[in-house]
């Protein structure tokens, strides 16, 4: 889902738009599979029960499975889908939440430094944590950013707007002409020349 263009200012363009890495959905997916397996096993065990208890057992198992699936799988899935990390030409945008929506915008001019870190597991999955140091007291942490090294480089380039960057083709600049300064001190020769 693209970031809405009507929320961007004039001449602002999206450079990076991503959700957190799918790594954060591994445990919810495992929880879904285990819950469905336990629910199927429970249904097979209760179908041979006496007449009123088999229906009660099926309803109870259905309710428990539904609650666990919503709590451990659907809620993290919706949280993942509604979390956005966006880098534009003017600012860095982070949005998250469904019922309670939170967000932060950091102008590129306010970013002092950009760091990334990723452990072995993050390197296997190709994600990591971005540390953005801006005018605020504490650095801001953005976790599970896909392709964190590339995003780090993009933010660095946008912050510094380096004309000699290898990512952009810039025309070579002509060397500036300099004029020598006039001698100081009323025309007296420099010290080394006075002794001759």
CSV table of N, CA and C in Angstrom, one decimal, residues 53-186:
chain,number,residue,atom,x,y,z
A,53,UNK,N,-22.7,-33.4,25.9
A,53,UNK,CA,-21.3,-32.9,26.1
A,53,UNK,C,-20.5,-32.7,24.8
A,54,UNK,N,-20.8,-33.5,23.8
A,54,UNK,CA,-20.1,-33.3,22.5
A,54,UNK,C,-20.3,-31.9,21.9
A,55,UNK,N,-21.6,-31.4,22.0
A,55,UNK,CA,-21.9,-30.1,21.5
A,55,UNK,C,-21.3,-29.0,22.3
A,56,UNK,N,-21.3,-29.2,23.7
A,56,UNK,CA,-20.7,-28.2,24.6
A,56,UNK,C,-19.2,-28.2,24.4
A,57,UNK,N,-18.6,-29.3,24.2
A,57,UNK,CA,-17.1,-29.4,24.0
A,57,UNK,C,-16.7,-28.7,22.7
A,58,UNK,N,-17.5,-29.0,21.6
A,58,UNK,CA,-17.2,-28.4,20.3
A,58,UNK,C,-17.3,-26.8,20.4
A,59,UNK,N,-18.4,-26.3,21.1
A,59,UNK,CA,-18.5,-24.9,21.2
A,59,UNK,C,-17.4,-24.3,22.0
A,60,UNK,N,-17.0,-25.0,23.1
A,60,UNK,CA,-15.9,-24.5,24.0
A,60,UNK,C,-14.6,-24.4,23.2
A,61,UNK,N,-14.3,-25.5,22.5
A,61,UNK,CA,-13.1,-25.6,21.7
A,61,UNK,C,-13.1,-24.5,20.7
A,62,UNK,N,-14.2,-24.3,20.0
A,62,UNK,CA,-14.3,-23.3,19.0
A,62,UNK,C,-14.1,-21.9,19.5
A,63,UNK,N,-14.7,-21.6,20.7
A,63,UNK,CA,-14.5,-20.3,21.3
A,63,UNK,C,-13.0,-20.0,21.7
A,64,UNK,N,-12.4,-21.1,22.3
A,64,UNK,CA,-11.0,-20.9,22.8
A,64,UNK,C,-10.1,-20.8,21.6
A,65,UNK,N,-10.3,-21.5,20.5
A,65,UNK,CA,-9.4,-21.4,19.3
A,65,UNK,C,-9.6,-20.0,18.7
A,66,UNK,N,-10.8,-19.6,18.6
A,66,UNK,CA,-11.1,-18.2,18.0
A,66,UNK,C,-10.4,-17.1,18.8
A,67,UNK,N,-10.5,-17.2,20.2
A,67,UNK,CA,-9.9,-16.2,21.0
A,67,UNK,C,-8.4,-16.2,20.9
A,68,UNK,N,-7.8,-17.4,20.9
A,68,UNK,CA,-6.3,-17.5,20.8
A,68,UNK,C,-5.8,-17.1,19.4
A,69,UNK,N,-6.6,-17.4,18.4
A,69,UNK,CA,-6.1,-17.0,17.0
A,69,UNK,C,-6.2,-15.5,16.9
A,70,UNK,N,-7.3,-14.9,17.4
A,70,UNK,CA,-7.4,-13.4,17.3
A,70,UNK,C,-6.3,-12.7,18.1
A,71,UNK,N,-6.0,-13.3,19.3
A,71,UNK,CA,-5.0,-12.6,20.2
A,71,UNK,C,-3.6,-12.8,19.8
A,72,UNK,N,-3.3,-14.1,19.3
A,72,UNK,CA,-1.9,-14.4,19.0
A,72,UNK,C,-1.5,-14.3,17.5
A,73,UNK,N,-2.5,-14.3,16.7
A,73,UNK,CA,-2.2,-14.2,15.2
A,73,UNK,C,-2.8,-12.9,14.5
A,74,UNK,N,-4.1,-12.7,14.7
A,74,UNK,CA,-4.7,-11.6,13.9
A,74,UNK,C,-4.2,-10.2,14.4
A,75,UNK,N,-4.1,-10.1,15.8
A,75,UNK,CA,-3.7,-8.8,16.3
A,75,UNK,C,-2.3,-8.4,15.9
A,76,UNK,N,-1.3,-9.4,16.0
A,76,UNK,CA,0.1,-9.0,15.4
A,76,UNK,C,0.1,-8.8,13.9
A,77,UNK,N,-0.8,-9.5,13.2
A,77,UNK,CA,-0.8,-9.3,11.7
A,77,UNK,C,-1.4,-7.9,11.4
A,78,UNK,N,-2.4,-7.5,12.1
A,78,UNK,CA,-3.0,-6.1,11.8
A,78,UNK,C,-2.0,-5.1,12.3
A,79,UNK,N,-1.3,-5.3,13.4
A,79,UNK,CA,-0.3,-4.4,13.9
A,79,UNK,C,0.9,-4.2,12.9
A,80,UNK,N,1.3,-5.4,12.3
A,80,UNK,CA,2.3,-5.4,11.3
A,80,UNK,C,1.9,-4.6,10.0
A,81,UNK,N,0.6,-4.8,9.6
A,81,UNK,CA,0.1,-4.2,8.4
A,81,UNK,C,-0.1,-2.7,8.5
A,82,UNK,N,-0.4,-2.3,9.7
A,82,UNK,CA,-0.6,-0.9,9.9
A,82,UNK,C,0.6,-0.1,10.4
A,83,UNK,N,1.7,-0.7,10.5
A,83,UNK,CA,3.0,0.0,10.9
A,83,UNK,C,3.7,0.3,9.6
A,84,UNK,N,4.0,1.6,9.5
A,84,UNK,CA,4.7,2.1,8.2
A,84,UNK,C,6.0,2.8,8.6
A,85,UNK,N,7.0,2.6,7.8
A,85,UNK,CA,8.3,3.3,8.0
A,85,UNK,C,8.5,4.0,6.6
A,86,UNK,N,8.5,5.3,6.5
A,86,UNK,CA,8.6,6.0,5.2
A,86,UNK,C,9.7,7.0,5.3
A,87,UNK,N,10.5,7.0,4.2
A,87,UNK,CA,11.5,8.0,4.0
A,87,UNK,C,11.2,8.8,2.8
A,88,UNK,N,11.0,10.1,2.9
A,88,UNK,CA,10.7,11.0,1.8
A,88,UNK,C,11.9,11.9,1.5
A,89,UNK,N,11.8,12.7,0.5
A,89,UNK,CA,12.9,13.6,0.2
A,89,UNK,C,13.0,14.7,1.3
A,90,UNK,N,11.9,14.9,2.1
A,90,UNK,CA,11.9,16.0,3.1
A,90,UNK,C,12.0,15.5,4.6
A,91,UNK,N,11.5,14.3,4.8
A,91,UNK,CA,11.3,13.9,6.2
A,91,UNK,C,11.3,12.3,6.4
A,92,UNK,N,11.4,11.9,7.6
A,92,UNK,CA,11.3,10.5,7.9
A,92,UNK,C,10.0,10.4,8.7
A,93,UNK,N,9.1,9.4,8.3
A,93,UNK,CA,7.8,9.3,8.8
A,93,UNK,C,7.6,7.9,9.4
A,94,UNK,N,7.1,7.8,10.6
A,94,UNK,CA,6.8,6.5,11.2
A,94,UNK,C,5.3,6.6,11.7
A,95,UNK,N,4.5,5.6,11.3
A,95,UNK,CA,3.1,5.5,11.7
A,95,UNK,C,2.8,4.1,12.2
A,96,UNK,N,2.1,3.9,13.3
A,96,UNK,CA,1.7,2.6,13.8
A,96,UNK,C,0.4,2.7,14.6
A,97,UNK,N,-0.3,1.6,14.7
A,97,UNK,CA,-1.5,1.5,15.5
A,97,UNK,C,-2.8,1.4,14.6
A,98,UNK,N,-3.8,0.8,15.3
A,98,UNK,CA,-5.1,0.6,14.6
A,98,UNK,C,-6.1,1.5,15.3
A,99,UNK,N,-6.5,1.2,16.5
A,99,UNK,CA,-7.4,2.0,17.3
A,99,UNK,C,-6.8,3.3,17.8
A,100,UNK,N,-5.6,3.1,18.4
A,100,UNK,CA,-4.8,4.3,18.8
A,100,UNK,C,-3.7,4.4,17.8
A,101,UNK,N,-3.8,5.4,17.0
A,101,UNK,CA,-2.8,5.7,16.0
A,101,UNK,C,-1.7,6.6,16.5
A,102,UNK,N,-0.4,6.3,16.3
A,102,UNK,CA,0.6,7.2,16.7
A,102,UNK,C,1.6,7.4,15.5
A,103,UNK,N,2.2,8.5,15.6
A,103,UNK,CA,3.2,8.8,14.5
A,103,UNK,C,4.2,9.8,14.8
A,104,UNK,N,5.3,9.8,14.1
A,104,UNK,CA,6.3,10.8,14.3
A,104,UNK,C,6.9,11.2,12.9
A,105,UNK,N,7.2,12.5,12.8
A,105,UNK,CA,7.8,13.0,11.6
A,105,UNK,C,9.1,13.7,12.0
A,106,UNK,N,10.2,13.4,11.3
A,106,UNK,CA,11.5,14.0,11.6
A,106,UNK,C,12.0,14.6,10.3
A,107,UNK,N,12.1,16.0,10.3
A,107,UNK,CA,12.6,16.6,9.1
A,107,UNK,C,14.1,16.2,8.8
A,108,UNK,N,14.4,16.0,7.6
A,108,UNK,CA,15.8,15.6,7.3
A,108,UNK,C,16.8,16.5,7.8
A,109,UNK,N,16.5,17.8,7.9
A,109,UNK,CA,17.5,18.8,8.4
A,109,UNK,C,17.7,18.6,9.9
A,110,UNK,N,16.8,18.0,10.6
A,110,UNK,CA,17.0,17.8,12.1
A,110,UNK,C,17.8,16.5,12.4
A,111,UNK,N,18.0,15.6,11.5
A,111,UNK,CA,18.7,14.4,11.7
A,111,UNK,C,20.2,14.6,11.9
A,112,UNK,N,20.8,14.3,13.0
A,112,UNK,CA,22.2,14.5,13.2
A,112,UNK,C,23.0,13.3,12.8
A,113,UNK,N,22.5,12.1,13.1
A,113,UNK,CA,23.3,10.9,12.7
A,113,UNK,C,22.3,9.7,12.5
A,114,UNK,N,22.7,8.8,11.7
A,114,UNK,CA,22.0,7.6,11.4
A,114,UNK,C,22.9,6.4,11.6
A,115,UNK,N,22.4,5.4,12.5
A,115,UNK,CA,23.2,4.2,12.7
A,115,UNK,C,22.3,3.0,12.5
A,116,UNK,N,22.9,1.9,12.2
A,116,UNK,CA,22.1,0.7,12.2
A,116,UNK,C,22.8,-0.4,13.0
A,117,UNK,N,22.1,-1.4,13.4
A,117,UNK,CA,22.6,-2.5,14.1
A,117,UNK,C,21.8,-3.8,13.8
A,118,UNK,N,22.5,-4.9,13.6
A,118,UNK,CA,21.7,-6.1,13.4
A,118,UNK,C,22.6,-7.3,13.9
A,119,UNK,N,22.0,-8.2,14.6
A,119,UNK,CA,22.7,-9.4,15.1
A,119,UNK,C,22.7,-10.4,14.0
A,120,UNK,N,23.1,-11.6,14.4
A,120,UNK,CA,23.2,-12.7,13.5
A,120,UNK,C,21.8,-13.1,12.9
A,121,UNK,N,20.8,-13.2,13.7
A,121,UNK,CA,19.4,-13.5,13.3
A,121,UNK,C,18.9,-12.5,12.3
A,122,UNK,N,19.1,-11.2,12.7
A,122,UNK,CA,18.7,-10.1,11.8
A,122,UNK,C,19.4,-10.2,10.4
A,123,UNK,N,20.7,-10.5,10.5
A,123,UNK,CA,21.5,-10.6,9.2
A,123,UNK,C,21.0,-11.8,8.3
A,124,UNK,N,20.6,-12.8,9.0
A,124,UNK,CA,20.0,-14.0,8.2
A,124,UNK,C,18.7,-13.5,7.5
A,125,UNK,N,17.9,-12.8,8.2
A,125,UNK,CA,16.6,-12.4,7.7
A,125,UNK,C,16.7,-11.1,6.8
A,126,UNK,N,17.9,-10.4,6.9
A,126,UNK,CA,18.0,-9.2,6.1
A,126,UNK,C,17.3,-8.0,6.6
A,127,UNK,N,17.3,-7.9,8.0
A,127,UNK,CA,16.7,-6.7,8.6
A,127,UNK,C,17.6,-6.2,9.7
A,128,UNK,N,17.1,-5.2,10.4
A,128,UNK,CA,17.9,-4.7,11.6
A,128,UNK,C,17.2,-3.5,12.2
A,129,UNK,N,17.9,-2.8,13.1
A,129,UNK,CA,17.4,-1.7,13.8
A,129,UNK,C,18.1,-0.4,13.4
A,130,UNK,N,17.3,0.6,13.1
A,130,UNK,CA,17.8,1.9,12.8
A,130,UNK,C,17.8,2.8,14.0
A,131,UNK,N,18.9,3.5,14.3
A,131,UNK,CA,19.0,4.5,15.4
A,131,UNK,C,19.1,5.8,14.8
A,132,UNK,N,18.1,6.7,15.0
A,132,UNK,CA,18.1,8.0,14.4
A,132,UNK,C,18.3,9.0,15.5
A,133,UNK,N,19.4,9.7,15.4
A,133,UNK,CA,19.7,10.8,16.4
A,133,UNK,C,19.3,12.1,15.9
A,134,UNK,N,18.4,12.8,16.5
A,134,UNK,CA,17.9,14.1,16.0
A,134,UNK,C,18.0,15.1,17.2
A,135,UNK,N,17.2,16.1,17.1
A,135,UNK,CA,17.3,17.1,18.1
A,135,UNK,C,16.7,16.7,19.4
A,136,UNK,N,16.0,15.5,19.5
A,136,UNK,CA,15.5,15.0,20.7
A,136,UNK,C,16.6,14.5,21.6
A,137,UNK,N,16.2,14.3,22.9
A,137,UNK,CA,17.2,13.8,23.9
A,137,UNK,C,17.7,12.4,23.6
A,138,UNK,N,16.8,11.5,23.4
A,138,UNK,CA,17.2,10.1,23.2
A,138,UNK,C,17.2,9.7,21.7
A,139,UNK,N,18.1,8.9,21.2
A,139,UNK,CA,18.0,8.4,19.8
A,139,UNK,C,16.7,7.6,19.7
A,140,UNK,N,16.1,7.7,18.5
A,140,UNK,CA,14.9,7.0,18.2
A,140,UNK,C,15.2,5.6,17.6
A,141,UNK,N,14.6,4.5,18.1
A,141,UNK,CA,14.9,3.2,17.6
A,141,UNK,C,13.7,2.7,16.7
A,142,UNK,N,14.0,2.3,15.5
A,142,UNK,CA,13.1,1.7,14.6
A,142,UNK,C,13.5,0.2,14.3
A,143,UNK,N,12.8,-0.7,14.9
A,143,UNK,CA,13.2,-2.1,14.8
A,143,UNK,C,12.6,-2.9,13.6
A,144,UNK,N,13.3,-3.9,13.3
A,144,UNK,CA,12.8,-4.8,12.2
A,144,UNK,C,12.6,-4.1,10.9
A,145,UNK,N,13.5,-3.2,10.5
A,145,UNK,CA,13.5,-2.5,9.2
A,145,UNK,C,14.1,-3.4,8.2
A,146,UNK,N,13.3,-3.8,7.1
A,146,UNK,CA,13.9,-4.6,6.0
A,146,UNK,C,15.0,-3.9,5.3
A,147,UNK,N,16.0,-4.6,4.9
A,147,UNK,CA,17.2,-4.1,4.1
A,147,UNK,C,17.7,-2.8,4.8
A,148,UNK,N,18.0,-3.0,6.1
A,148,UNK,CA,18.4,-1.9,7.0
A,148,UNK,C,19.6,-1.1,6.5
A,149,UNK,N,20.6,-1.8,5.9
A,149,UNK,CA,21.8,-1.1,5.4
A,149,UNK,C,21.5,-0.2,4.2
A,150,UNK,N,20.6,-0.7,3.3
A,150,UNK,CA,20.2,0.2,2.2
A,150,UNK,C,19.4,1.4,2.7
A,151,UNK,N,18.5,1.2,3.6
A,151,UNK,CA,17.7,2.3,4.1
A,151,UNK,C,18.6,3.3,4.9
A,152,UNK,N,19.6,2.8,5.6
A,152,UNK,CA,20.6,3.6,6.3
A,152,UNK,C,21.3,4.5,5.2
A,153,UNK,N,21.7,3.9,4.1
A,153,UNK,CA,22.4,4.7,3.1
A,153,UNK,C,21.5,5.7,2.4
A,154,UNK,N,20.3,5.3,2.2
A,154,UNK,CA,19.3,6.3,1.6
A,154,UNK,C,19.1,7.5,2.5
A,155,UNK,N,18.9,7.2,3.8
A,155,UNK,CA,18.7,8.3,4.7
A,155,UNK,C,19.9,9.2,4.8
A,156,UNK,N,21.1,8.6,4.8
A,156,UNK,CA,22.3,9.4,4.9
A,156,UNK,C,22.4,10.3,3.6
A,157,UNK,N,22.1,9.7,2.5
A,157,UNK,CA,22.2,10.5,1.3
A,157,UNK,C,21.2,11.7,1.2
A,158,UNK,N,20.0,11.4,1.7
A,158,UNK,CA,19.0,12.4,1.8
A,158,UNK,C,19.3,13.5,2.8
A,159,UNK,N,19.9,13.1,3.9
A,159,UNK,CA,20.3,14.1,4.9
A,159,UNK,C,21.4,15.0,4.4
A,160,UNK,N,22.4,14.4,3.9
A,160,UNK,CA,23.6,15.2,3.5
A,160,UNK,C,23.5,15.8,2.1
A,161,UNK,N,22.6,15.3,1.3
A,161,UNK,CA,22.4,15.8,-0.1
A,161,UNK,C,23.7,16.1,-0.7
A,162,UNK,N,24.6,15.1,-0.8
A,162,UNK,CA,26.0,15.2,-1.2
A,162,UNK,C,26.0,15.3,-2.7
A,163,UNK,N,26.5,16.4,-3.4
A,163,UNK,CA,26.5,16.4,-4.8
A,163,UNK,C,27.6,15.5,-5.4
A,164,UNK,N,28.5,15.0,-4.6
A,164,UNK,CA,29.6,14.1,-5.1
A,164,UNK,C,29.2,12.7,-4.8
A,165,UNK,N,28.0,12.4,-4.4
A,165,UNK,CA,27.6,11.1,-4.0
A,165,UNK,C,27.6,10.2,-5.3
A,166,UNK,N,28.1,8.9,-5.1
A,166,UNK,CA,28.1,8.0,-6.2
A,166,UNK,C,26.8,7.5,-6.6
A,167,UNK,N,25.7,7.8,-5.8
A,167,UNK,CA,24.4,7.4,-6.2
A,167,UNK,C,23.8,8.3,-7.2
A,168,UNK,N,24.1,9.6,-7.2
A,168,UNK,CA,23.6,10.6,-8.1
A,168,UNK,C,24.7,11.0,-9.1
A,169,UNK,N,24.3,11.3,-10.3
A,169,UNK,CA,25.2,11.8,-11.3
A,169,UNK,C,25.2,13.3,-11.3
A,170,UNK,N,26.3,13.9,-10.8
A,170,UNK,CA,26.4,15.3,-10.7
A,170,UNK,C,27.4,15.8,-11.7
A,171,UNK,N,27.2,17.0,-12.3
A,171,UNK,CA,28.1,17.6,-13.2
A,171,UNK,C,29.3,18.0,-12.4
A,172,UNK,N,30.6,17.8,-13.0
A,172,UNK,CA,31.8,18.2,-12.3
A,172,UNK,C,31.8,19.8,-12.2
A,173,UNK,N,32.2,20.3,-11.0
A,173,UNK,CA,32.2,21.7,-10.8
A,173,UNK,C,33.6,22.3,-11.3
A,174,UNK,N,33.5,23.5,-11.8
A,174,UNK,CA,34.7,24.1,-12.2
A,174,UNK,C,35.5,24.7,-11.0
A,175,UNK,N,36.8,24.6,-11.0
A,175,UNK,CA,37.5,25.2,-9.8
A,175,UNK,C,37.3,26.7,-9.8
A,176,UNK,N,37.2,27.2,-8.6
A,176,UNK,CA,37.0,28.6,-8.4
A,176,UNK,C,38.3,29.4,-8.6
A,177,UNK,N,38.2,30.6,-9.2
A,177,UNK,CA,39.4,31.4,-9.4
A,177,UNK,C,39.6,32.2,-8.1
A,178,UNK,N,40.8,32.1,-7.6
A,178,UNK,CA,41.2,32.9,-6.4
A,178,UNK,C,42.1,34.0,-6.7
A,179,UNK,N,42.0,35.1,-6.0
A,179,UNK,CA,42.9,36.2,-6.2
A,179,UNK,C,43.8,36.3,-5.0
A,180,UNK,N,45.1,36.6,-5.2
A,180,UNK,CA,46.0,36.7,-4.0
A,180,UNK,C,45.7,37.9,-3.2
A,181,UNK,N,45.8,37.7,-1.9
A,181,UNK,CA,45.6,38.9,-1.0
A,181,UNK,C,46.7,39.9,-1.0
A,182,UNK,N,46.4,41.2,-0.9
A,182,UNK,CA,47.5,42.2,-0.9
A,182,UNK,C,48.4,42.0,0.4
A,183,UNK,N,49.6,42.4,0.3
A,183,UNK,CA,50.5,42.2,1.5
A,183,UNK,C,50.0,43.0,2.6
A,184,UNK,N,50.2,42.5,3.8
A,184,UNK,CA,49.8,43.1,5.1
A,184,UNK,C,50.9,44.0,5.6
A,185,UNK,N,50.6,44.9,6.5
A,185,UNK,CA,51.5,45.7,7.2
A,185,UNK,C,52.1,46.9,6.5
A,186,UNK,N,51.4,47.5,5.6
A,186,UNK,CA,51.9,48.8,5.0
A,186,UNK,C,53.0,48.5,3.9
